[in-house]
Short mmCIF file of C-alpha atoms in Angstrom, two decimals:
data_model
loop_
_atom_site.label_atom_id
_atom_site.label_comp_id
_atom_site.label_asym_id
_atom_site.label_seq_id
_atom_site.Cartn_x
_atom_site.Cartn_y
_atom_site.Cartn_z
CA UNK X 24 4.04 -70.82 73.81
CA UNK X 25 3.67 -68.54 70.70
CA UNK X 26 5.86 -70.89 68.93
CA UNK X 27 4.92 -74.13 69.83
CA UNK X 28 1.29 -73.16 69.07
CA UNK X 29 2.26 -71.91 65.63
CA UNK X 30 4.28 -75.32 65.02
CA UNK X 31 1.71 -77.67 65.91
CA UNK X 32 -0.64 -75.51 63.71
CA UNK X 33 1.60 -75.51 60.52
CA UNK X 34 0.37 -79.61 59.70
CA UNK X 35 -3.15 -78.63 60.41
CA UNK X 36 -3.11 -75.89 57.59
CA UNK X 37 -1.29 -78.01 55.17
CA UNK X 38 -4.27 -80.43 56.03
CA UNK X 39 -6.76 -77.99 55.50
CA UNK X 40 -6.58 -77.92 52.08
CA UNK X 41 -6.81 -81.01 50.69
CA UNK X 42 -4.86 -82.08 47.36
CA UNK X 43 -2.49 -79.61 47.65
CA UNK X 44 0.54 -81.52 48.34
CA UNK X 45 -0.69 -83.70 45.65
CA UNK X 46 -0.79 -81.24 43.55
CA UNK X 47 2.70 -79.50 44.52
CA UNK X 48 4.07 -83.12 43.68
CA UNK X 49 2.78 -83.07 40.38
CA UNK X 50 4.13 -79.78 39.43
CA UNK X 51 7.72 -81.12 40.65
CA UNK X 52 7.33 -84.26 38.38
CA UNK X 53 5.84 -82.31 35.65
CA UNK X 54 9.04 -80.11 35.36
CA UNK X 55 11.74 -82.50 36.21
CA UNK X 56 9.88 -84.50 33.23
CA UNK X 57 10.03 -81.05 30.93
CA UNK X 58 13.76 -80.64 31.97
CA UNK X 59 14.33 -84.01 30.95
CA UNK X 60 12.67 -83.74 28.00
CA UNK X 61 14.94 -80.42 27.01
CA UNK X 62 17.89 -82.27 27.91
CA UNK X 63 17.51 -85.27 25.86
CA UNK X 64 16.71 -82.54 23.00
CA UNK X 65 19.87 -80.96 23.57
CA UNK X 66 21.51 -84.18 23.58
CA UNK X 67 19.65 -85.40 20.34
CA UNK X 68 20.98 -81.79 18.63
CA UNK X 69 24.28 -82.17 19.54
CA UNK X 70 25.57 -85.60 18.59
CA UNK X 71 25.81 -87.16 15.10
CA UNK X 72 28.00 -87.92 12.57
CA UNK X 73 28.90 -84.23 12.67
CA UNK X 74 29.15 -83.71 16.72
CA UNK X 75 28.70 -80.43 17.87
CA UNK X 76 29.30 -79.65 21.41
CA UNK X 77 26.40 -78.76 23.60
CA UNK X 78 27.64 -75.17 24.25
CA UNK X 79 27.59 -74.18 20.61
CA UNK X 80 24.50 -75.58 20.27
CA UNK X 81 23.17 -73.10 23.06
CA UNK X 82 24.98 -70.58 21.17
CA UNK X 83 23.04 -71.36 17.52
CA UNK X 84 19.81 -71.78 19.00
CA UNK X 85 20.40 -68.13 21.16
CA UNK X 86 21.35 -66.58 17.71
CA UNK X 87 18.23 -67.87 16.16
CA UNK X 88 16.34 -66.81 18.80
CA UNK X 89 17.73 -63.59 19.98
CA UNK X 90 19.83 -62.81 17.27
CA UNK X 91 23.37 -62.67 19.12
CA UNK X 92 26.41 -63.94 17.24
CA UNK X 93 25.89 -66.81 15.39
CA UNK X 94 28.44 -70.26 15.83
CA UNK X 95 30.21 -71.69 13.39
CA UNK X 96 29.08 -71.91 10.01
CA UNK X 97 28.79 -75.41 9.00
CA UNK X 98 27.37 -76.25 12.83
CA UNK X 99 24.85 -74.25 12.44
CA UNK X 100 23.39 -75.77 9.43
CA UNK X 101 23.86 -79.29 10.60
CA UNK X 102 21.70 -77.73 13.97
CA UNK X 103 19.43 -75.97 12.34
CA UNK X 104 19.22 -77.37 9.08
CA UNK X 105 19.37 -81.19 9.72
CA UNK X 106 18.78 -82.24 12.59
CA UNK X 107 16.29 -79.37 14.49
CA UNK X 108 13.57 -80.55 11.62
CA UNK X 109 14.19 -84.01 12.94
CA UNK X 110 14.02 -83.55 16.75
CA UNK X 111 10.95 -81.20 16.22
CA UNK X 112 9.39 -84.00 13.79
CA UNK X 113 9.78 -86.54 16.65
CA UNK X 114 8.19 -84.38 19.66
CA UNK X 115 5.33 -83.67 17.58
CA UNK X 116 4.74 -87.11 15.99
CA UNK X 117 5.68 -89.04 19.18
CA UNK X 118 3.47 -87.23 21.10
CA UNK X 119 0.57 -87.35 18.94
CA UNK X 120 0.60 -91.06 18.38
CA UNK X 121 0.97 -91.84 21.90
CA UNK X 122 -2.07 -89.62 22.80
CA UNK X 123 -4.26 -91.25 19.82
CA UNK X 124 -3.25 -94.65 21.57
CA UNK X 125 -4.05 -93.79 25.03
CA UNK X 126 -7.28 -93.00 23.67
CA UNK X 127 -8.35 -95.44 21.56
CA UNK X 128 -7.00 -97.96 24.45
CA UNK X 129 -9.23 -96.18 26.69
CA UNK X 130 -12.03 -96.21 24.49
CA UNK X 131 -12.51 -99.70 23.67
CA UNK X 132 -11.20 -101.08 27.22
CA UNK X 133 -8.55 -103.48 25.53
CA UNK X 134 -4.37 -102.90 26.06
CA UNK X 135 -3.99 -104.43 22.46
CA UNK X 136 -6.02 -101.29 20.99
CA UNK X 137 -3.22 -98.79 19.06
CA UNK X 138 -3.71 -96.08 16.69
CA UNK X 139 -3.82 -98.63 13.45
CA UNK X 140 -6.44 -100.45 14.68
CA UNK X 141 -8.90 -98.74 12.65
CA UNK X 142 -7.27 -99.34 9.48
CA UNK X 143 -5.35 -95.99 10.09
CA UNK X 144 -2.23 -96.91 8.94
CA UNK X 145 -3.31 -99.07 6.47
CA UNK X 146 -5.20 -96.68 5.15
CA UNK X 147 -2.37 -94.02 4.95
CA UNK X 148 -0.20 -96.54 3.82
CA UNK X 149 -2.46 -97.42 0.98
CA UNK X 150 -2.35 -93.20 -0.13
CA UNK X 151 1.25 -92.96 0.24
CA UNK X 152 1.91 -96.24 -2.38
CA UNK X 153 -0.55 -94.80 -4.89
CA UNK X 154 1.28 -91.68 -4.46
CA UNK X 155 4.50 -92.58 -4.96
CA UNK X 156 3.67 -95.51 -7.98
CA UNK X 157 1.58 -93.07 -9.50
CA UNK X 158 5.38 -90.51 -9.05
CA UNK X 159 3.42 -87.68 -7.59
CA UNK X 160 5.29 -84.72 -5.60
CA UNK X 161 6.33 -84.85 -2.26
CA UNK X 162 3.17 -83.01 -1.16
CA UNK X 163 0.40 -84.88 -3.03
CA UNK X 164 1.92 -88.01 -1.54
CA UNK X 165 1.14 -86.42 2.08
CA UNK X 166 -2.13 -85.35 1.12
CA UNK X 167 -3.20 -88.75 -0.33
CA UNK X 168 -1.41 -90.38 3.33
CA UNK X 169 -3.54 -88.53 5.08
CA UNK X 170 -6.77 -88.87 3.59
CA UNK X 171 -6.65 -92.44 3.30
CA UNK X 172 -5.79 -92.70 6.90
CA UNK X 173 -9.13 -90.51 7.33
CA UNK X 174 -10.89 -93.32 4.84
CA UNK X 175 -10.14 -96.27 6.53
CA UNK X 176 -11.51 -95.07 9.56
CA UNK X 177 -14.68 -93.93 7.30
CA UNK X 178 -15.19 -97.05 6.03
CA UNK X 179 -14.75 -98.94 9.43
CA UNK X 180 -17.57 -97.09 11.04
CA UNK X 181 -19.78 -97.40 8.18
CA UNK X 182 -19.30 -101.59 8.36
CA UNK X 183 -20.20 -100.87 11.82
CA UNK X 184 -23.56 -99.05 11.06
CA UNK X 185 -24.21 -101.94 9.01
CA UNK X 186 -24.28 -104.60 11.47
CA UNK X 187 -25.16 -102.07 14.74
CA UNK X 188 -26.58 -104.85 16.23
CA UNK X 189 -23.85 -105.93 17.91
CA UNK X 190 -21.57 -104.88 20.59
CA UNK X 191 -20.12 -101.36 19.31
CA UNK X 192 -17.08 -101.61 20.46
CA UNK X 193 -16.40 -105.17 19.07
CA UNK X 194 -17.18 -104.58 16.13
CA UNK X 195 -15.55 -101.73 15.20
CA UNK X 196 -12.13 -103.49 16.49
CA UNK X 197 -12.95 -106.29 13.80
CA UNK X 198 -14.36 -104.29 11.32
CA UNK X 199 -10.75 -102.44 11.72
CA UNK X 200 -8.99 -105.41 11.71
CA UNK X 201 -11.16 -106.66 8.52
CA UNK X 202 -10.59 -103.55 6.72
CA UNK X 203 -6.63 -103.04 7.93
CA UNK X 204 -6.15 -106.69 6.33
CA UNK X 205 -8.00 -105.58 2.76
CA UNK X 206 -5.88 -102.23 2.34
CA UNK X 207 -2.88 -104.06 3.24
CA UNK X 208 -3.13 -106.26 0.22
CA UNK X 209 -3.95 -103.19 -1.69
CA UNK X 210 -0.57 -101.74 -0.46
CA UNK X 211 1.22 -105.55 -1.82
CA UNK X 212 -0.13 -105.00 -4.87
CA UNK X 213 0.92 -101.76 -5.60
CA UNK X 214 4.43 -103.03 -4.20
CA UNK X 215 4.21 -106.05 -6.74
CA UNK X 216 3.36 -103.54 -9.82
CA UNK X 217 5.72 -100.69 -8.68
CA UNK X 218 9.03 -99.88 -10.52
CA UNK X 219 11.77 -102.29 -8.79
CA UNK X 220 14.50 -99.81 -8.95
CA UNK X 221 13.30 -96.30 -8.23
CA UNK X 222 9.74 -96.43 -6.47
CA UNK X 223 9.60 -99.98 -4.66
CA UNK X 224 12.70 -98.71 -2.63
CA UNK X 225 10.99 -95.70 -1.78
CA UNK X 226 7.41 -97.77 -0.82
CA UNK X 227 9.71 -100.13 1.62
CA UNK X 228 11.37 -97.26 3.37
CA UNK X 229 8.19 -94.74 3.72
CA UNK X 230 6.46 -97.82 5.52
CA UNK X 231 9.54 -98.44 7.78
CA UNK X 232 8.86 -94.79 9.36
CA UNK X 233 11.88 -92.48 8.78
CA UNK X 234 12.33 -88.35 9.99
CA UNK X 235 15.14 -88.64 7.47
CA UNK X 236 13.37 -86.25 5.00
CA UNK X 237 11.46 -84.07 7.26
CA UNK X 238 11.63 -80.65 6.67
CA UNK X 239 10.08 -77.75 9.29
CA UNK X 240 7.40 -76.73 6.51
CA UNK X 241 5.97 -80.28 7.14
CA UNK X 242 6.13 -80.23 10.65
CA UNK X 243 3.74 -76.79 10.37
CA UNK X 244 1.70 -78.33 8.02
CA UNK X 245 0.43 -80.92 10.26
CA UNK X 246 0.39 -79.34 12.98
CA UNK X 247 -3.15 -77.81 12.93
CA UNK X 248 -4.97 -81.00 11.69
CA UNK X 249 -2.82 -82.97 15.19
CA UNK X 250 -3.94 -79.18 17.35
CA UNK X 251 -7.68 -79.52 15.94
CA UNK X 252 -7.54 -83.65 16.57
CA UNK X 253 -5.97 -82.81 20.42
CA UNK X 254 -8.41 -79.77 20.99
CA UNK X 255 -11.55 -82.67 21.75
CA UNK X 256 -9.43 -85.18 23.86
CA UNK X 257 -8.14 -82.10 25.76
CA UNK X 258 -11.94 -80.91 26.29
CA UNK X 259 -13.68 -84.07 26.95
CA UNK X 260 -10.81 -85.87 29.03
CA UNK X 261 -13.07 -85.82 32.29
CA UNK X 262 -15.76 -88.14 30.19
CA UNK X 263 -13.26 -90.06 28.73
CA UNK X 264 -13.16 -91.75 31.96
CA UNK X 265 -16.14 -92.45 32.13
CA UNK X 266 -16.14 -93.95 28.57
CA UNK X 267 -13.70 -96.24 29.80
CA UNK X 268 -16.34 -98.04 32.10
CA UNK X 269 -18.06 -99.45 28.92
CA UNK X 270 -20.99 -98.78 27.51
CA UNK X 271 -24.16 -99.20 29.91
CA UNK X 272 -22.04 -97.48 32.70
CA UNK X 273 -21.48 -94.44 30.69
CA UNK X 274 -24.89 -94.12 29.55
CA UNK X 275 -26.16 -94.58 32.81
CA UNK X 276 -23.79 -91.44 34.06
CA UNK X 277 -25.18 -89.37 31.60
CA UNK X 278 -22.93 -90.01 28.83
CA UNK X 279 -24.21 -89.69 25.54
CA UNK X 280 -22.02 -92.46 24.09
CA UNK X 281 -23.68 -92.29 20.38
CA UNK X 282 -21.84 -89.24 19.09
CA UNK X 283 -19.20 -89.09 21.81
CA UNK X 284 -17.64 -92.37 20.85
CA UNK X 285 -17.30 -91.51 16.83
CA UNK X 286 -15.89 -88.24 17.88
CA UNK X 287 -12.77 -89.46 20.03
CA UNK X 288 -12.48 -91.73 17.30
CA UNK X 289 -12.34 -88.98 14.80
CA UNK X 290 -9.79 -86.97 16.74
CA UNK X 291 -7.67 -89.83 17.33
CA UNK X 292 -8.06 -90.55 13.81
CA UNK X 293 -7.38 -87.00 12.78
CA UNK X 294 -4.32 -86.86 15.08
CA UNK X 295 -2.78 -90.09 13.60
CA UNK X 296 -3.47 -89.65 10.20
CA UNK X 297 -1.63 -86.74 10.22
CA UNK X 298 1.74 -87.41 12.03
CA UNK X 299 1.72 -90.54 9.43
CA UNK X 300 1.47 -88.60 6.82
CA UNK X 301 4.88 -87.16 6.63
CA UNK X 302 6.96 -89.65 8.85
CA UNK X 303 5.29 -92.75 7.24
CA UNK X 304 4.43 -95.99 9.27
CA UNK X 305 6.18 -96.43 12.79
CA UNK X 306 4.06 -98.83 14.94
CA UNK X 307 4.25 -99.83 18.45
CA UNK X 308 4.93 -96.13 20.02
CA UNK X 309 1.03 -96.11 20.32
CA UNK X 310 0.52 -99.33 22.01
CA UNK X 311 3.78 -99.12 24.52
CA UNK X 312 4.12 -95.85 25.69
CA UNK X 313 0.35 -95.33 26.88
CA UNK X 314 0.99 -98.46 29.09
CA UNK X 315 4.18 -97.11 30.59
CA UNK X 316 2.33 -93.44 31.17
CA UNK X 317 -0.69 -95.45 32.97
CA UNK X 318 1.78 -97.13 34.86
CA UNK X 319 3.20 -93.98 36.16
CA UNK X 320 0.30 -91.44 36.62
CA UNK X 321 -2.36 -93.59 36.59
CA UNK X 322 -5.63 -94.54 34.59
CA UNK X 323 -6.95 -91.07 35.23
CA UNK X 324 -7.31 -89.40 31.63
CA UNK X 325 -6.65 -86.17 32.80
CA UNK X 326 -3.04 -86.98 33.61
CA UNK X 327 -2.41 -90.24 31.42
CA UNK X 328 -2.70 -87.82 28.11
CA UNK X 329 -0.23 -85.29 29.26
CA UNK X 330 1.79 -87.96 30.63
CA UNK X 331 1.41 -90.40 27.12
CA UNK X 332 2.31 -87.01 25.34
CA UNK X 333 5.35 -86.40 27.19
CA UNK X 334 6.95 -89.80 27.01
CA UNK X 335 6.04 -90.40 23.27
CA UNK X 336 7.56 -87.16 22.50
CA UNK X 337 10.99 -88.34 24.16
CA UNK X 338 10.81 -91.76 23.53
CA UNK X 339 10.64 -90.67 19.27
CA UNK X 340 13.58 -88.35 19.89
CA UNK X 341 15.25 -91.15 21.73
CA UNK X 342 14.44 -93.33 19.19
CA UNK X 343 15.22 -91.33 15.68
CA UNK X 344 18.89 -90.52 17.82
CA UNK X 345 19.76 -94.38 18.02
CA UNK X 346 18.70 -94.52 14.31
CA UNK X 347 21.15 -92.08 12.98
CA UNK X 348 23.76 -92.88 15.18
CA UNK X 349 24.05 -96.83 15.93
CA UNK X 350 24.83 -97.51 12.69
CA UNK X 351 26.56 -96.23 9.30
CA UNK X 352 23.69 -96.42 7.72
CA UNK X 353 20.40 -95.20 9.42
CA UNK X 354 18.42 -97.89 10.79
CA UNK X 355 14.59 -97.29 9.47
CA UNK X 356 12.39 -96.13 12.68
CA UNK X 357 9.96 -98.73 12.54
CA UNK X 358 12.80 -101.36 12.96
CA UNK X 359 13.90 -99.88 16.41
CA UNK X 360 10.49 -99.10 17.58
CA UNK X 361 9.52 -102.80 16.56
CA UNK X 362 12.73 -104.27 18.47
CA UNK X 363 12.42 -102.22 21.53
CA UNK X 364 8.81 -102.55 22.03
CA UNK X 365 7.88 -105.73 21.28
CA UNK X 366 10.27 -106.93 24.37
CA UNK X 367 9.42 -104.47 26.47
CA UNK X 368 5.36 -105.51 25.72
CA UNK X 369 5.82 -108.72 26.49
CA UNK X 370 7.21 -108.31 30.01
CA UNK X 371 4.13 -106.06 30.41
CA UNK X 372 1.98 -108.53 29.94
CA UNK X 373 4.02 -110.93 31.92
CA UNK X 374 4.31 -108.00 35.18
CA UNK X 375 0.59 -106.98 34.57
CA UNK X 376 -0.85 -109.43 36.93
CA UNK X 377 -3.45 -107.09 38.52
CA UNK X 378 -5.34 -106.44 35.33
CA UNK X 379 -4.87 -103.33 32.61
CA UNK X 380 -7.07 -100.73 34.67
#
């Protein structure tokens, strides 16, 4: 009797807390999703031109960490040396570019929105050819990438101050898309009047995206300004769903849209700017990924930015591993990203019958 009572209770106090096996679930699919993650990084360490089996990578990483004995010599400086920059390069950049897109997508209600519609990359774009016509140091060329990302974005949402009078949101995509075209032809210029033989190589292959030259000290460098962009979208994410029911809703919730709005924009901004800024251009990882995470978890910000993170982090390590390996010479990143999403876009707007949200 003891038994059967305690049986029949057992559903009753799994009941009586309610989310809980949600939540369980969650924490499964959030670590089978980490484990997958670390596997694919294993796997994106390992092979090459040079492989090295997955063992003695175990073994270089453990005597970096822990300082046991180290592998063999020249494996350890194609894992450490070459490719770890790389991998870490493509976790941070993929994730923060598919964050910035699941936000700005969120913010202005549209599945087109991604993190250049601002004039962001344009804008970065526009530093990085001044930089490199005007032959300025690796580090001047960053600096000038990002702050023209930040400019753009400055110069959008001062166009939209100008003509306020009209839907927000609306304008500030057109006012982007305005701006995005007038630094572009800044950036064709600078192309046309660039050296043909040294710098106009470089220009094509910084705006094709590439990890190629990616040290660690870059990936530290940027990794405040994308911390201090995430910190805000982390905070606010509970209002960012409410932003996503437009304007009058969120006002009427309590939602003080005037200097919310402009800073998620900022942070995206911020965050965007930044990964750019050392990896150059690589589009569509923004736009696609967010799309496959809210397919997955849901429009619910509080999981679709962990979930856009997670995926964008992989999908760039994916991504950069096809580059270097597919072909004997490696394939620019914005080439890949450009072939694989586009295709994969389109049959999401062909599946998508029951609307974006």
């Amino acid at each position: 009797m003891t038994q059967g009572t305690a049986t029949t209770d057992a559903p009753a106090a799994a009941q009586a807390v309610p989310g809980t096996g949600r939540r369980a679930s969650a924490a499964v699919r959030a670590c089978l999703a980490l484990c997958g993650l670390g596997a694919l990084v294993l796997v994106a360490l390992a092979a090459g031109k040079f492989p090295v089996p997955v063992a003695e990578v175990f073994a270089i990483l453990a005597s970096k960490l822990f300082g046991t004995a180290p592998g063999e010599a020249t494996a350890q400086v194609v894992v450490l040396q070459v490719r770890l920059p790389r991998v870490a390069a493509a976790l941070v950049v993929g994730a923060a570019l598919s964050s910035a897109g699941a936000t700005y997508q969120g913010l202005f209600r549209n599945p087109l929105v991604s993190p250049d519609i601002l004039g962001v990359s344009a804008g970065a774009g526009l530093g990085a050819v001044l930089g490199i016509t005007l032959a300025l140091p690796v580090l001047a060329i960053q600096g000038l990438a990002f702050a023209g990302g930040l400019g753009a974005v400055a110069i959008v949402y001062a166009v939209g101050a100008l003509v306020g009078r009209h839907d927000p949101v609306l304008t500030l995509v057109l006012a982007g898309v305005a701006v995005g075209a007038v630094l572009g032809s800044g950036i064709s210029l600078l192309k046309v009047l660039a050296d043909p033989y040294n710098q106009l190589p470089a220009i094509t292959y910084w705006l094709l995206g590439s990890l190629s030259s990616v040290t660690l000290s870059d990936v530290l460098a940027i990794l405040p300004a994308i911390g201090l962009g995430l910190l805000p979208l982390v905070l606010l994410r509970w209002r960012m769903n409410l932003m996503s029911l437009g304007e009058e809703e969120a006002r009427a919730l309590g939602i003080e849209t005037r200097w919310l709005r402009p800073l998620l924009v900022a942070a995206a901004t911020l965050v965007t700017a930044a990964a750019v800024s050392v990896t150059g251009v690589i589009g569509w990882i923004g736009l696609v990924v967010p799309h496959v995470a809210r397919g997955l978890v849901g429009p619910d910000f509080r999981r679709l930015l962990p979930a856009s993170a997670l995926l964008g982090a992989g999908y760039l390590v994916a991504v950069d591993l096809a580059a270097r390996t597919l072909a004997p010479v490696e394939v620019p990143l914005g080439i890949l990203t450009a072939l694989a999403g586009a295709p994969f876009f389109l049959w999401l707007l062909a599946a998508g019958k029951r609307g974006w949200s």
